[in-house]
PDB file of C-alpha atoms in Angstrom:
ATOM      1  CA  UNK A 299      11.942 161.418 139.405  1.00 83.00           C
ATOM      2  CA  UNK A 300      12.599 158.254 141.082  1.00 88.00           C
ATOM      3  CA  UNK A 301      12.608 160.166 144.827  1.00 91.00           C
ATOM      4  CA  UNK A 302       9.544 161.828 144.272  1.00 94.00           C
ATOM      5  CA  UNK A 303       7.951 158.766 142.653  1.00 94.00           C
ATOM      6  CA  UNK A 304       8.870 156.852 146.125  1.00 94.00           C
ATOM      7  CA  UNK A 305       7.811 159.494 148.245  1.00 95.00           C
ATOM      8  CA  UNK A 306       4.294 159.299 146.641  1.00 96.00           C
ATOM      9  CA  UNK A 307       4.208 155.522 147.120  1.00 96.00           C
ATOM     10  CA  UNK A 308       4.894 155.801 150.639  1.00 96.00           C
ATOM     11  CA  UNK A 309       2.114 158.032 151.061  1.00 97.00           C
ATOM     12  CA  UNK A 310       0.006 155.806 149.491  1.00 97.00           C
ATOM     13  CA  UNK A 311       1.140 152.427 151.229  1.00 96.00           C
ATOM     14  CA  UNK A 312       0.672 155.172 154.820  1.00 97.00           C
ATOM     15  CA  UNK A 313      -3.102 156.029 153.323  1.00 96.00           C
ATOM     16  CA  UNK A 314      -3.817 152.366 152.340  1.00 96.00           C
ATOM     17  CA  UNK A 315      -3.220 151.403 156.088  1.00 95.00           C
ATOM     18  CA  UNK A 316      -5.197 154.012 157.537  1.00 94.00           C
ATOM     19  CA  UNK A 317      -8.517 153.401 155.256  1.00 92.00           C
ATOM     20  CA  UNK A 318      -7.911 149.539 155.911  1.00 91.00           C
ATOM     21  CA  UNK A 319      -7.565 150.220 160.014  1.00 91.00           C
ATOM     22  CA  UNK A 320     -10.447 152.207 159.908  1.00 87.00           C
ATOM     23  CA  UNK A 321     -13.148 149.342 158.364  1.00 83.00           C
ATOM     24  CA  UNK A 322     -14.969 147.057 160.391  1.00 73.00           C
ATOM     25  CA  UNK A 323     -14.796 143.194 159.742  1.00 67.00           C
ATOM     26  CA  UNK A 324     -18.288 143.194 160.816  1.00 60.00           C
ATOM     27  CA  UNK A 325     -19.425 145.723 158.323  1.00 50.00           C
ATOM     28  CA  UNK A 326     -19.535 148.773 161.276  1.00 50.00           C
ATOM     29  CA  UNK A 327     -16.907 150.713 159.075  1.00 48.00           C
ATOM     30  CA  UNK A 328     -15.281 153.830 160.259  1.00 50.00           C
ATOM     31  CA  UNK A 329     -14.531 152.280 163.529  1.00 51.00           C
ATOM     32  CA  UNK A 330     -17.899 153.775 164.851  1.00 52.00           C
ATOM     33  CA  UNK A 331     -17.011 156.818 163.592  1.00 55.00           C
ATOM     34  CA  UNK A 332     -20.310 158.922 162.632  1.00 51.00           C
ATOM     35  CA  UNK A 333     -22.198 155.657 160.690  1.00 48.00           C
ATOM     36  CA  UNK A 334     -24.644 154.652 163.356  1.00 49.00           C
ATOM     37  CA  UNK A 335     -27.672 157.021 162.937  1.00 49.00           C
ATOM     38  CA  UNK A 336     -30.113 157.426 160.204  1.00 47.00           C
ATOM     39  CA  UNK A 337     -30.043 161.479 160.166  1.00 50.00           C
ATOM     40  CA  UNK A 338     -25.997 161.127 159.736  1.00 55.00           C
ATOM     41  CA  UNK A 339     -24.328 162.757 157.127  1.00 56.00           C
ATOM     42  CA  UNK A 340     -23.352 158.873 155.314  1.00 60.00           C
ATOM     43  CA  UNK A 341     -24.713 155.841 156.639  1.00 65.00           C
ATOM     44  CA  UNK A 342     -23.292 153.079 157.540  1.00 63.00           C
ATOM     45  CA  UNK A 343     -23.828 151.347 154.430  1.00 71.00           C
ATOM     46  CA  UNK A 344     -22.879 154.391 152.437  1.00 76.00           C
ATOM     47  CA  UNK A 345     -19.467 154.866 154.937  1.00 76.00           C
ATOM     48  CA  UNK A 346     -18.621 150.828 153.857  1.00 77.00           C
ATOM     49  CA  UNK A 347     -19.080 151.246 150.299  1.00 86.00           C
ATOM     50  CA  UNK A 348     -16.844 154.463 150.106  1.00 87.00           C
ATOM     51  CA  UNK A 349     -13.673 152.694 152.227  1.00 88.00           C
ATOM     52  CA  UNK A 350     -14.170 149.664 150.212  1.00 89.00           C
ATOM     53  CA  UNK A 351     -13.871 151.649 147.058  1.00 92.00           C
ATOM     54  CA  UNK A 352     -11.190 154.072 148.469  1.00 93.00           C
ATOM     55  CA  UNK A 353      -9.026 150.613 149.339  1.00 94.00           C
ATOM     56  CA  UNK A 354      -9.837 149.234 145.957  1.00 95.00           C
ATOM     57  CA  UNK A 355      -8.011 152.736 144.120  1.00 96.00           C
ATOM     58  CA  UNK A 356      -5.590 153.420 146.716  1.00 96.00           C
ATOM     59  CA  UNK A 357      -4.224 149.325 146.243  1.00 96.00           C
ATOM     60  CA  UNK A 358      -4.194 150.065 142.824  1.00 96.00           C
ATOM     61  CA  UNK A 359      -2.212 153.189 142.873  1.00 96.00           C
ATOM     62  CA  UNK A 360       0.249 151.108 145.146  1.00 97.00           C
ATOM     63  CA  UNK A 361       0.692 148.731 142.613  1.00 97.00           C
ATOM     64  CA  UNK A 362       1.215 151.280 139.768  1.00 96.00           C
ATOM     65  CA  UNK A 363       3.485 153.085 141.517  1.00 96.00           C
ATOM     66  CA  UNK A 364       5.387 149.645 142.684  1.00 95.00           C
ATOM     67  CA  UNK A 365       5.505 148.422 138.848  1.00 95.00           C
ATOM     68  CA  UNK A 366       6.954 152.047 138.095  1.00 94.00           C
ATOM     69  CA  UNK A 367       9.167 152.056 140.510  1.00 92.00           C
ATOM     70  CA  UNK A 368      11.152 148.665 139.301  1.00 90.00           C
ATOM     71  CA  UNK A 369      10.646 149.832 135.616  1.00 90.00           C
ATOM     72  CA  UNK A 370      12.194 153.081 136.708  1.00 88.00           C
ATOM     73  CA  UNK A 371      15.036 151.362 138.447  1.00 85.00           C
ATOM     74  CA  UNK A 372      15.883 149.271 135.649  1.00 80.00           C
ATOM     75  CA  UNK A 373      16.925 151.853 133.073  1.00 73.00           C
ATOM     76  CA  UNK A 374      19.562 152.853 135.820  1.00 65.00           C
ATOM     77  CA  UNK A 375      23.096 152.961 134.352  1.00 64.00           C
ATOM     78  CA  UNK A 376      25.212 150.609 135.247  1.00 61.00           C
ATOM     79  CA  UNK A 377      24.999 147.005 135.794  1.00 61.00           C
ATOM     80  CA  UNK A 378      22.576 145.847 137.958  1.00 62.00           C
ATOM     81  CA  UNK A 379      23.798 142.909 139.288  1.00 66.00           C
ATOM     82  CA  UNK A 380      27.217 140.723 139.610  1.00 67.00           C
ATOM     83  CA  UNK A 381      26.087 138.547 137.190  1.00 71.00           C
ATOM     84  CA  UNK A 382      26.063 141.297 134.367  1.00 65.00           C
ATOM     85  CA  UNK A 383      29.661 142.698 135.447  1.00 65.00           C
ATOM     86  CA  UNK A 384      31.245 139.555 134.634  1.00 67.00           C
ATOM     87  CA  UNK A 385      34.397 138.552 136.037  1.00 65.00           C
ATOM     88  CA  UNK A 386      36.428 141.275 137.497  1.00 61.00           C
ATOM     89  CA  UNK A 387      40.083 141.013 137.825  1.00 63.00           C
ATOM     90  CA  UNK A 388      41.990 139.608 139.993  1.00 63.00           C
ATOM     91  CA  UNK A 389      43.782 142.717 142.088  1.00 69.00           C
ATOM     92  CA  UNK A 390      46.427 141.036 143.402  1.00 68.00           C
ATOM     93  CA  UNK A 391      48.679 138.204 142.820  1.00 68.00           C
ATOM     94  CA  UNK A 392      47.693 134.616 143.570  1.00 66.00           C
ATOM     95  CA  UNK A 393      50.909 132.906 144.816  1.00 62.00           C
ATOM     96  CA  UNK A 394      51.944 130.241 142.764  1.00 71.00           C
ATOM     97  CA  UNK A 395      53.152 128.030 145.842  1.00 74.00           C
ATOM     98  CA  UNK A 396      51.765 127.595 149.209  1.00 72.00           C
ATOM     99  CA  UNK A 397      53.553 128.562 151.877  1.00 73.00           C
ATOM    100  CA  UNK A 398      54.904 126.226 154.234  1.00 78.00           C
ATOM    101  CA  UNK A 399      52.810 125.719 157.475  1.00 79.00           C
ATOM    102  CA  UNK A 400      54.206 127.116 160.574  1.00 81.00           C
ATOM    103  CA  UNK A 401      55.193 125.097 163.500  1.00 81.00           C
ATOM    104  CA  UNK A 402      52.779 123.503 166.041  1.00 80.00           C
ATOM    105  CA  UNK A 403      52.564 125.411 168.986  1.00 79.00           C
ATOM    106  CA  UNK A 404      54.372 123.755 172.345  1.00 78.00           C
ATOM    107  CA  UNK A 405      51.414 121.608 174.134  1.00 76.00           C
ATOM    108  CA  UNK A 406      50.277 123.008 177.532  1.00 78.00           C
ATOM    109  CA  UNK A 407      50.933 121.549 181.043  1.00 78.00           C
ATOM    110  CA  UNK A 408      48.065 119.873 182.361  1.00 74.00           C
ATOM    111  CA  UNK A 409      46.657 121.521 185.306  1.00 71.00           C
ATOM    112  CA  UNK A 410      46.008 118.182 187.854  1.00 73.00           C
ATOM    113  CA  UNK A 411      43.263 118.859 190.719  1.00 67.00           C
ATOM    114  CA  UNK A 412      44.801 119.847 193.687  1.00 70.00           C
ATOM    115  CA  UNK A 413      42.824 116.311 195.632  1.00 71.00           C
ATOM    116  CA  UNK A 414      40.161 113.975 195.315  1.00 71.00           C
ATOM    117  CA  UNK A 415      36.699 114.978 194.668  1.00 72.00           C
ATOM    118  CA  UNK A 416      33.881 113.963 197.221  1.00 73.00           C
ATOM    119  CA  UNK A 417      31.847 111.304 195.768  1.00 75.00           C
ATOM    120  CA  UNK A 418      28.305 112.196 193.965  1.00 72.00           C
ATOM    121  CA  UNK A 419      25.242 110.730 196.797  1.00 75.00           C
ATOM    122  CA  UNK A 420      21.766 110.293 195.296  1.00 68.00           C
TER     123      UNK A 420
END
C-alpha cells in the first residue's frame, strides 16, 4: 500500500513540475505553446486559468498524499525511533579497571640540514 501510495506521489510531485515549468511569469502560459491567436483552440487567458487551476489540485494531491504517507508510516511495527527502544543492553563486558598505558615510543633522531641555507634578499 505504502509502495504504490509513493509511486503515485512521485508522479504527482513529476506532474506538478511540468505544469509549473510550463507557465509564464508574465502571464504567456504554456511557454508559447498554442495561446497566442484568437481562432486557437484555448486562449491565452483560458490556457492560464487551466495551469493555474491544474497547479492548485495537483499541490493539493501532493500534500494529501505527503500527509498519508507519514500517517501510513507511523502505524509501522516496530519502534520508530531510539528514543522509544529504550536502553539496549550492554553486549559486552565493560572492564572494571583500565588498563595500564603502554610505553612511550623511543623519540626520533633529528635529521640536521646537511649546511647553511642562503640568506632570504628582498
Amino acid at each position: 500500500m505504502i509502495v504504490l501510495l509513493f509511486v503515485i506521489h512521485v508522479a504527482i510531485a513529476v506532474a506538478l513540475v511540468g505544469v509549473i515549468l510550463l507557465q509564464k511569469s508574465e502571464g504567456g502560459a504554456l511557454g508559447g505553446m498554442g495561446g497566442g491567436g484568437m481562432s486557437g483552440f484555448m486562449t491565452g487567458r483560458s490556457t492560464a486559468n487551466l495551469l493555474t487551476r491544474t497547479t492548485a489540485i495537483l499541490a493539493g494531491a501532493f500534500f494529501f498524499t505527503s500527509v498519508l504517507l507519514v500517517v501510513l508510516s507511523q502505524h509501522s511495527g516496530g519502534p520508530r525511533s531510539l528514543l522509544d527502544q529504550g536502553a539496549l543492553p550492554p553486549t559486552q563486558e565493560i572492564p572494571s579497571a583500565p588498563a595500564a598505558p603502554a610505553a612511550p615510543a623511543a623519540p626520533a633522531v633529528p635529521v640536521t640540514p646537511p649546511g647553511p641555507s642562503a640568506p632570504l634578499v628582498k
